[in-house]
GROMACS .gro file of N, CA and C in nm:
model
  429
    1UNK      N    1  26.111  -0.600  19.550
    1UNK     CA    2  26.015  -0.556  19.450
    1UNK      C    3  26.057  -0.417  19.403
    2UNK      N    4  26.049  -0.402  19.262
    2UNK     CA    5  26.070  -0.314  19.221
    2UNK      C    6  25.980  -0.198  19.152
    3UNK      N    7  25.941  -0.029  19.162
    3UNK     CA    8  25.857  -0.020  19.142
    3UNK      C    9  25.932   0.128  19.030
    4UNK      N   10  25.890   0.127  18.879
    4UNK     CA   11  25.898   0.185  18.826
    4UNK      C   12  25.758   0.317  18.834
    5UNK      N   13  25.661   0.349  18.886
    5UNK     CA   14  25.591   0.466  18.856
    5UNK      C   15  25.485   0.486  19.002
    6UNK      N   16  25.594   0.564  19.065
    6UNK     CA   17  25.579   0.604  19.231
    6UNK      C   18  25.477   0.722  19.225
    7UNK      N   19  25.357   0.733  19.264
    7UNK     CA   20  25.320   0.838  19.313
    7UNK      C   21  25.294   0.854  19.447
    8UNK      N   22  25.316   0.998  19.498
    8UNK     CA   23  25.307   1.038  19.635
    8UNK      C   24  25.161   1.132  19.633
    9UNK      N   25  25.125   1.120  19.710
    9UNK     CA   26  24.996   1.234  19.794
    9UNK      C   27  25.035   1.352  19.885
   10UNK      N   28  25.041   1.471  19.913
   10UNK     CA   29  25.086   1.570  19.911
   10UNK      C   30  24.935   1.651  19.946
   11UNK      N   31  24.967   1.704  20.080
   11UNK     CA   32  24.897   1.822  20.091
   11UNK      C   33  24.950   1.918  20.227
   12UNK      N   34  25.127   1.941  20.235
   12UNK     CA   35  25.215   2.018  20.295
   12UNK      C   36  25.155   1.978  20.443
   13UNK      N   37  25.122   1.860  20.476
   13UNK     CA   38  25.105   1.822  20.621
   13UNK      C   39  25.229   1.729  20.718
   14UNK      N   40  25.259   1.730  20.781
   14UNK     CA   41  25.375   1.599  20.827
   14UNK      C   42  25.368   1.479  20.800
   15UNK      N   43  25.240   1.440  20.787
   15UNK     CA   44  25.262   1.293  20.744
   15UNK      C   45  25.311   1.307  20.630
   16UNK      N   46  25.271   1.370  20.499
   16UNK     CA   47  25.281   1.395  20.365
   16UNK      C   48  25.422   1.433  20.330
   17UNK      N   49  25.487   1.508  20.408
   17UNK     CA   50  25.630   1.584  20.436
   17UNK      C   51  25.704   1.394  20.424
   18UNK      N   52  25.654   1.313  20.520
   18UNK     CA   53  25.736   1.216  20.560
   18UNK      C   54  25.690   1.123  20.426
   19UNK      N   55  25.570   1.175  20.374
   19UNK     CA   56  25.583   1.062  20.231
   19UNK      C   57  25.626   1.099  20.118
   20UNK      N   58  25.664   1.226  20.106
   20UNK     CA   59  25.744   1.246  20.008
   20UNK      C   60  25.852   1.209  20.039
   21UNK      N   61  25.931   1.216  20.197
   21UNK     CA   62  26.093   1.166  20.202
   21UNK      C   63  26.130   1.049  20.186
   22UNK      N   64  26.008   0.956  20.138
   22UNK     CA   65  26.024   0.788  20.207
   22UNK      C   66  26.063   0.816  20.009
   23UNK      N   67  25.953   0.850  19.932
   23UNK     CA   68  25.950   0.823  19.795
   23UNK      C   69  26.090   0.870  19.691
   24UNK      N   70  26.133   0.977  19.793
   24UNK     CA   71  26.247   1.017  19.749
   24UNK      C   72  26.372   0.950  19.768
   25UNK      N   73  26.350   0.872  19.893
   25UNK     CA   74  26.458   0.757  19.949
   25UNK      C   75  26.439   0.668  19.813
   26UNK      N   76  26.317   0.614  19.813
   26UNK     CA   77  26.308   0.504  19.715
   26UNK      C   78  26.327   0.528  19.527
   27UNK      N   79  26.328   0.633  19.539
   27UNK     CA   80  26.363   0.642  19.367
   27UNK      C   81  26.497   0.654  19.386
   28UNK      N   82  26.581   0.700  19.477
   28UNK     CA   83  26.736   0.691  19.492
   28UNK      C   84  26.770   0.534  19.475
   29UNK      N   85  26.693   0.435  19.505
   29UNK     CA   86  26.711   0.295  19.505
   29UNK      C   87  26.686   0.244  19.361
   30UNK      N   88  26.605   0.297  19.281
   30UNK     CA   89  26.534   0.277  19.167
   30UNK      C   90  26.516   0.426  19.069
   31UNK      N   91  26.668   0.484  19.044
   31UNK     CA   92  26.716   0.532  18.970
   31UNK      C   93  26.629   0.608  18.808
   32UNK      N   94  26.599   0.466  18.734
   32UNK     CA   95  26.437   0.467  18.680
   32UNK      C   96  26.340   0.470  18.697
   33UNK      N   97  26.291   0.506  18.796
   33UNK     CA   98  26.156   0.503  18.829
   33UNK      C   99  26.112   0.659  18.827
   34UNK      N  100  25.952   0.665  18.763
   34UNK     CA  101  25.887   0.800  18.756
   34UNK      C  102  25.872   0.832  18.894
   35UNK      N  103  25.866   0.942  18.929
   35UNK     CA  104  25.818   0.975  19.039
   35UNK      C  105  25.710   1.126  19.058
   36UNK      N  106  25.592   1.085  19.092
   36UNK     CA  107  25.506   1.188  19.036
   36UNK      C  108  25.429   1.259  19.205
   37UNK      N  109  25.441   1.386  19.224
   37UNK     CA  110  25.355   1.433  19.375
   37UNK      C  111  25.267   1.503  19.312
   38UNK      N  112  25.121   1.436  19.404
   38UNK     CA  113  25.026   1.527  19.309
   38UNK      C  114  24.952   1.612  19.495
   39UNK      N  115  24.938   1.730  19.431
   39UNK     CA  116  24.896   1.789  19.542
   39UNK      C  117  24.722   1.745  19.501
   40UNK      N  118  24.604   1.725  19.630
   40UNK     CA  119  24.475   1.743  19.542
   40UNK      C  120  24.400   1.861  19.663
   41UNK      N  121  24.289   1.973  19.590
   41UNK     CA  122  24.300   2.072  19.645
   41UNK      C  123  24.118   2.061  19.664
   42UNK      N  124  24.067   2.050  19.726
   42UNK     CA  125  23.903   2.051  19.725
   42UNK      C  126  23.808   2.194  19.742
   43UNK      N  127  23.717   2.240  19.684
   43UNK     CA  128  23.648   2.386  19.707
   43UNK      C  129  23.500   2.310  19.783
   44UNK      N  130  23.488   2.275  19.941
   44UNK     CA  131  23.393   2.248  19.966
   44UNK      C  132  23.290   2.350  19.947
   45UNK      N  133  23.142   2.290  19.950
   45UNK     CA  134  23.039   2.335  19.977
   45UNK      C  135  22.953   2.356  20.119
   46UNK      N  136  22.930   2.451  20.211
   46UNK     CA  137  22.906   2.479  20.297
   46UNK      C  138  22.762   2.476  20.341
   47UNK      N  139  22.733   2.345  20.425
   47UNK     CA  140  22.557   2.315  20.436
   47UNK      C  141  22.452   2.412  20.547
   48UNK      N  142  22.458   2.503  20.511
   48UNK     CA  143  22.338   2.543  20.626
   48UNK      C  144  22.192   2.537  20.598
   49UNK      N  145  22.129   2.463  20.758
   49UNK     CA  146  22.014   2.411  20.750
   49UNK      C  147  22.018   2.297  20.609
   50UNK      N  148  21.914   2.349  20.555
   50UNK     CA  149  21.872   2.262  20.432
   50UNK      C  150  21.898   2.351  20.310
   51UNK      N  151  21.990   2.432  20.313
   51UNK     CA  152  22.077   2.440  20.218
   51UNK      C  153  22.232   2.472  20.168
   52UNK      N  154  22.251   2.426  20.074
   52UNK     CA  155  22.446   2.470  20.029
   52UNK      C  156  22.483   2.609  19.976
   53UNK      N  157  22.606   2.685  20.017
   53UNK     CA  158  22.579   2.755  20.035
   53UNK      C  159  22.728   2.754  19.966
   54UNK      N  160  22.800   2.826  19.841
   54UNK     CA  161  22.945   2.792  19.775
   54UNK      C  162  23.004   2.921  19.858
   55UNK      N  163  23.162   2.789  19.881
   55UNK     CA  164  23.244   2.889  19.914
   55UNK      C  165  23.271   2.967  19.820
   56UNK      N  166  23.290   3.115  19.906
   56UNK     CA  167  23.320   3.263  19.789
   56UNK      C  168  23.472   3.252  19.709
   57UNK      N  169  23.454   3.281  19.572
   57UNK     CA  170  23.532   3.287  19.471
   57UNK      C  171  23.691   3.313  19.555
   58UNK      N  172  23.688   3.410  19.591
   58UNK     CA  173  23.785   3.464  19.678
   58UNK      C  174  23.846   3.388  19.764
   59UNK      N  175  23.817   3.312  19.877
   59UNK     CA  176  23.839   3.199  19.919
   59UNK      C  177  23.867   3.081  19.868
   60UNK      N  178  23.818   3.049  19.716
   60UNK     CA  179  23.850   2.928  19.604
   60UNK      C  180  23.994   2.961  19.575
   61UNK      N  181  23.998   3.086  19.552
   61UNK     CA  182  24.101   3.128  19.472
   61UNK      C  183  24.248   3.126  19.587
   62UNK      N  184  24.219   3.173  19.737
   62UNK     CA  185  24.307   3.151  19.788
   62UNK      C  186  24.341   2.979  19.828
   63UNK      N  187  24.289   2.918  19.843
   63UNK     CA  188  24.307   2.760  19.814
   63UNK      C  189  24.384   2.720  19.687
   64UNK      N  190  24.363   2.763  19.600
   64UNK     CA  191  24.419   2.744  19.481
   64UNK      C  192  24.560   2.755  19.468
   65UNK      N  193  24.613   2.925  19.501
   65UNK     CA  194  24.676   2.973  19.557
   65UNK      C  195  24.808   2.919  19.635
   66UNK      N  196  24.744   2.852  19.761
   66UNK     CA  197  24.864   2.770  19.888
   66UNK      C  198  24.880   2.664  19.800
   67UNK      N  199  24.746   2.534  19.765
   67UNK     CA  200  24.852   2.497  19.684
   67UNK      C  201  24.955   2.498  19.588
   68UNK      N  202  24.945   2.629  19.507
   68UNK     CA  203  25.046   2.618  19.404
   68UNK      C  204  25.139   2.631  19.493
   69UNK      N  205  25.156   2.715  19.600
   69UNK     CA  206  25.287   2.740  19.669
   69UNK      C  207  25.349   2.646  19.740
   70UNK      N  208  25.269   2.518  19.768
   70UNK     CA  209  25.296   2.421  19.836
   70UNK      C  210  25.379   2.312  19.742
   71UNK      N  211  25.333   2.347  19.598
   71UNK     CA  212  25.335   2.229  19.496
   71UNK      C  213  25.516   2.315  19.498
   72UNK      N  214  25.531   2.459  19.459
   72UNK     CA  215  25.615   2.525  19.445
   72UNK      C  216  25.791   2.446  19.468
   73UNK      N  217  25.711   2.429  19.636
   73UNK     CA  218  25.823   2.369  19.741
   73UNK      C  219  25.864   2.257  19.726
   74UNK      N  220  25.772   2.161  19.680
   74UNK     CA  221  25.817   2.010  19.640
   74UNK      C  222  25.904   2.027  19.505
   75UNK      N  223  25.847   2.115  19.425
   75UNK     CA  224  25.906   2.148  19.324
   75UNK      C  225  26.072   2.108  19.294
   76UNK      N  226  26.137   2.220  19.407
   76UNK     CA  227  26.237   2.253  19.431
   76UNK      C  228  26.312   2.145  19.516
   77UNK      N  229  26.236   2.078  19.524
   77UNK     CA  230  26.286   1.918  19.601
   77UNK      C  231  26.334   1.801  19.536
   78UNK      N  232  26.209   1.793  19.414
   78UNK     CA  233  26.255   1.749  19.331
   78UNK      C  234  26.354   1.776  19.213
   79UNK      N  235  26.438   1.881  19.208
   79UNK     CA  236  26.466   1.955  19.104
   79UNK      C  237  26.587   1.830  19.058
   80UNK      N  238  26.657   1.811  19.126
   80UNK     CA  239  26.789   1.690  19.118
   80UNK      C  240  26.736   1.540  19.119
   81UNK      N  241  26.599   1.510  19.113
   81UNK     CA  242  26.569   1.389  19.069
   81UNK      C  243  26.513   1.381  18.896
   82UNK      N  244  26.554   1.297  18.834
   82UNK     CA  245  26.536   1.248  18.738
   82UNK      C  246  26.385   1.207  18.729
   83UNK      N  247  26.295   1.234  18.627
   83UNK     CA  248  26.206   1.122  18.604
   83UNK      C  249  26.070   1.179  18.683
   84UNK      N  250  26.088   1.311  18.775
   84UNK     CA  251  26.019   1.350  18.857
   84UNK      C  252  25.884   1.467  18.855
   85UNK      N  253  25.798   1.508  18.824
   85UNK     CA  254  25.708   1.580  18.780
   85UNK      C  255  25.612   1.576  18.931
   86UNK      N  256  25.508   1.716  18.904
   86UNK     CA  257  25.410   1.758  19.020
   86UNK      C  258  25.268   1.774  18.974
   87UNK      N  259  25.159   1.742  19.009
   87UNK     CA  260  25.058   1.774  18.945
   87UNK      C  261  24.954   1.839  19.046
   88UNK      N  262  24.845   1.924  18.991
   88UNK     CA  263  24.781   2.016  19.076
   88UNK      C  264  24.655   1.937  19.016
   89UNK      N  265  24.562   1.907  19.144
   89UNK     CA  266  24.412   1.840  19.121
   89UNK      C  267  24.348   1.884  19.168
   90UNK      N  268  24.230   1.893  19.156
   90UNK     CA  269  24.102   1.922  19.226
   90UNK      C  270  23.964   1.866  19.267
   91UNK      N  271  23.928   1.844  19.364
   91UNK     CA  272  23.810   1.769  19.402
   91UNK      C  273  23.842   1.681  19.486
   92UNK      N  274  23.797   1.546  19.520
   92UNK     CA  275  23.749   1.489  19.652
   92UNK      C  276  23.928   1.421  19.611
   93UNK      N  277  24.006   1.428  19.773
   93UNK     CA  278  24.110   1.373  19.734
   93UNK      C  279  24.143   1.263  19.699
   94UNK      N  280  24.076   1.197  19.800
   94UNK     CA  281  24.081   0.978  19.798
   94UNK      C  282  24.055   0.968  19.622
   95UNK      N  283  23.874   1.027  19.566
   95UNK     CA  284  23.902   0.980  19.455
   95UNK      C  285  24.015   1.012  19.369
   96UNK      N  286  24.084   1.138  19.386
   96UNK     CA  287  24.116   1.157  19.275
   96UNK      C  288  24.320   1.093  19.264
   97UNK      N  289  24.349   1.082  19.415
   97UNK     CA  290  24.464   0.997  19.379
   97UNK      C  291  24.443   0.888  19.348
   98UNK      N  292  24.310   0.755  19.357
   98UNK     CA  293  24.315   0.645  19.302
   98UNK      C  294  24.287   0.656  19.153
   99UNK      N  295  24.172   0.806  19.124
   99UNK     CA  296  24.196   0.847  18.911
   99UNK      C  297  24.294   0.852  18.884
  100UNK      N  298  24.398   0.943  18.903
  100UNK     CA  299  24.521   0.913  18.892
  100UNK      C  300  24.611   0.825  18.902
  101UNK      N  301  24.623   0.716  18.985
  101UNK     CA  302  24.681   0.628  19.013
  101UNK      C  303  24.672   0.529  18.867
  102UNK      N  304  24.514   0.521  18.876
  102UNK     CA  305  24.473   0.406  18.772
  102UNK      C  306  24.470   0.485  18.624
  103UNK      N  307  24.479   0.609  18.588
  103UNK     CA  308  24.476   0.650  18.485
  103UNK      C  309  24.614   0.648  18.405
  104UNK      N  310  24.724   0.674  18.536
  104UNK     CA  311  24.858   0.688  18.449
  104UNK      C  312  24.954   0.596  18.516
  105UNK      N  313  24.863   0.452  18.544
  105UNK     CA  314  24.929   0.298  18.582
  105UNK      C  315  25.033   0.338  18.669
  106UNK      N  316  25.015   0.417  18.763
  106UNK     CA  317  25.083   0.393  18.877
  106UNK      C  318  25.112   0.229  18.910
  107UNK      N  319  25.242   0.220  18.998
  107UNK     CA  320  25.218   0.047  19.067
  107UNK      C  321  25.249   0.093  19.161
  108UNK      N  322  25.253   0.187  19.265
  108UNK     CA  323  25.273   0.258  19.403
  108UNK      C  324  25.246   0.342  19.442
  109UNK      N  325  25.142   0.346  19.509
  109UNK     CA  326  25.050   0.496  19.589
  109UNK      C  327  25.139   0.535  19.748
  110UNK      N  328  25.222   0.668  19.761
  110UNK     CA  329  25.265   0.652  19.866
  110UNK      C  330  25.151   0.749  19.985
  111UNK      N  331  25.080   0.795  20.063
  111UNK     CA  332  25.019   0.866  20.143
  111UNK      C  333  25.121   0.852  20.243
  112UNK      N  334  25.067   0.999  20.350
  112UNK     CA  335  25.101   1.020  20.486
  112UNK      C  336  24.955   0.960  20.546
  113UNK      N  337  24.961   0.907  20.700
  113UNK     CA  338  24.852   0.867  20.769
  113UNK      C  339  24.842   0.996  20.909
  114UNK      N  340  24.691   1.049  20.876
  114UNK     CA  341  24.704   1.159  20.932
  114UNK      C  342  24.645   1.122  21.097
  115UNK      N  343  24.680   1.000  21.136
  115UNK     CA  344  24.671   0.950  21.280
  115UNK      C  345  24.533   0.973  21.336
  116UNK      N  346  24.409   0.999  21.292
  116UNK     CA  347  24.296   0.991  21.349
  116UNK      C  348  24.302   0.851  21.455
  117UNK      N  349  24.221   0.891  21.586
  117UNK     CA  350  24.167   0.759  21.663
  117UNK      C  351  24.051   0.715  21.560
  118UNK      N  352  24.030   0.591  21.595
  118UNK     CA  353  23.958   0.539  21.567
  118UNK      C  354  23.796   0.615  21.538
  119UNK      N  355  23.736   0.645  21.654
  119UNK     CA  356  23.622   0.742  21.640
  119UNK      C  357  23.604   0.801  21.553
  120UNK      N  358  23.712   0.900  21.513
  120UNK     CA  359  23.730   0.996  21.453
  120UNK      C  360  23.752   0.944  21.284
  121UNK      N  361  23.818   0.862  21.319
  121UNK     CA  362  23.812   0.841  21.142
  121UNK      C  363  23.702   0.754  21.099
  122UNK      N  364  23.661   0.731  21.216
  122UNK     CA  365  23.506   0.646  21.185
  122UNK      C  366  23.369   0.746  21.089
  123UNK      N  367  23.385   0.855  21.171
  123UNK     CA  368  23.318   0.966  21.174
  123UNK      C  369  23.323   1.040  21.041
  124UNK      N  370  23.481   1.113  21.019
  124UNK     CA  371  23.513   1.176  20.946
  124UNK      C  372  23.573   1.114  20.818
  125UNK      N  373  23.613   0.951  20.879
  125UNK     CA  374  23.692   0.891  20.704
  125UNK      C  375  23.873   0.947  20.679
  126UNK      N  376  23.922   0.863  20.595
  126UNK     CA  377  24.038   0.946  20.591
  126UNK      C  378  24.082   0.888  20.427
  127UNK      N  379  24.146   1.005  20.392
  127UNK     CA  380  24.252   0.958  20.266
  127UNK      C  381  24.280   0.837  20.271
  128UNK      N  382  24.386   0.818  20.354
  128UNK     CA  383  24.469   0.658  20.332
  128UNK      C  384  24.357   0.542  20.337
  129UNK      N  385  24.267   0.565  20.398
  129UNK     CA  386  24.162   0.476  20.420
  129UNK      C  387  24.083   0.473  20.286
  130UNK      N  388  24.044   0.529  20.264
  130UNK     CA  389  23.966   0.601  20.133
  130UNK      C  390  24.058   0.468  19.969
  131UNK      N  391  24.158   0.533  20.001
  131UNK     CA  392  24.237   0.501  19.881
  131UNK      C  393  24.254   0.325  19.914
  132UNK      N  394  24.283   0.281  20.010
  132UNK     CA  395  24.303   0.187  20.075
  132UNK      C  396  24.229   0.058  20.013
  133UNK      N  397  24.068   0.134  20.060
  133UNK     CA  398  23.897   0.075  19.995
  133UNK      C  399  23.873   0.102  19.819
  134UNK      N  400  23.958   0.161  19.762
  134UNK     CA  401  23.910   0.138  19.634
  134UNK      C  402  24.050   0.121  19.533
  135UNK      N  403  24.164   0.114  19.547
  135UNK     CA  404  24.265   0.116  19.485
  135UNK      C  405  24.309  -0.020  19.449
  136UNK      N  406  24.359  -0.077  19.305
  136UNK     CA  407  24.419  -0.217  19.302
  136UNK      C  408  24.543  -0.200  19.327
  137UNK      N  409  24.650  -0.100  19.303
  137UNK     CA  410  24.802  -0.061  19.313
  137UNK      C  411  24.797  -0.063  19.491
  138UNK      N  412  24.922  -0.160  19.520
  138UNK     CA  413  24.972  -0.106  19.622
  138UNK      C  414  24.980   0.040  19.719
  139UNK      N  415  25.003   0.004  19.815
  139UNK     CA  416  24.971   0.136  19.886
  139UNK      C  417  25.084   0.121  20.025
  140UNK      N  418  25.116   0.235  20.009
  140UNK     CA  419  25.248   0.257  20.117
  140UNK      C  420  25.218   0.394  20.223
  141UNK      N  421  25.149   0.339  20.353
  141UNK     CA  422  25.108   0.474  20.458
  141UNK      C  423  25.228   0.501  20.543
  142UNK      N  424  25.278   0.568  20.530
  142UNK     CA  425  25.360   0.650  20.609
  142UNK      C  426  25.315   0.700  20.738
  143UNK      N  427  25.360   0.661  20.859
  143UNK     CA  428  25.318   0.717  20.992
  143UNK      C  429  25.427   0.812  21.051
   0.00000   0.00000   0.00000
């Protein structure tokens, strides 16, 4: 199978490290193929008691920040691939790599799997899972 418009998920973690290397293997196979890493960057809201409480500007801004520097590095990774571009997002990640996915017809979502036990991702949920439950494009988890 052949997949002309690869995107990867990216947020400078090891699994993510290992899904950009798999995607980079595979556009070496498929020469034509887009290949797009989108970092996605979230500004939670902080609940105390019975109310939210926004993280300070300052703190947004340093989030903002690592990722560009993170996006920076892939950057420079990609520089000798053809066809290859980075994009900076914001907000809940799961949704926004399957908006993306389905907005600019991806046919390959690659994620890292950030190894939660069971419990734990019961609890807390995860990206790959996330994307998993609402995505029609293929999906490739990297362990």
């Amino acid at each position: 199978m052949s997949f002309s418009n690869i995107l990867v998920a990216y947020d400078g973690g090891m699994p993510s490290v290992k899904a950009l290397d798999k995607a980079i293997d595979m556009v070496r196979h498929y020469p034509e193929a887009k290949l797009t890493v989108i970092y996605v960057y979230s500004v939670a809201a902080v609940a105390v008691a019975d109310s939210v409480v926004s993280v300070p500007v300052s703190i947004q801004r340093e989030q903002f920040l690592e990722a560009q520097e993170q996006l920076k590095e892939v950057e420079a990774r990609l520089a000798p691939i053809p066809n290859a571009a980075t994009a900076l997002l914001e907000g809940s990640p799961g949704e926004a790599i399957v908006d993306y996915a389905d907005r600019h017809r991806c046919d390959l979502i690659i994620v890292g799997n950030r190894g939660f036990g069971a419990i734990r991702e019961f609890v807390m949920g995860s990206v790959s899972h996330y994307v998993l439950q609402h995505t029609e494009v293929p999906l490739l988890v990297i362990k």
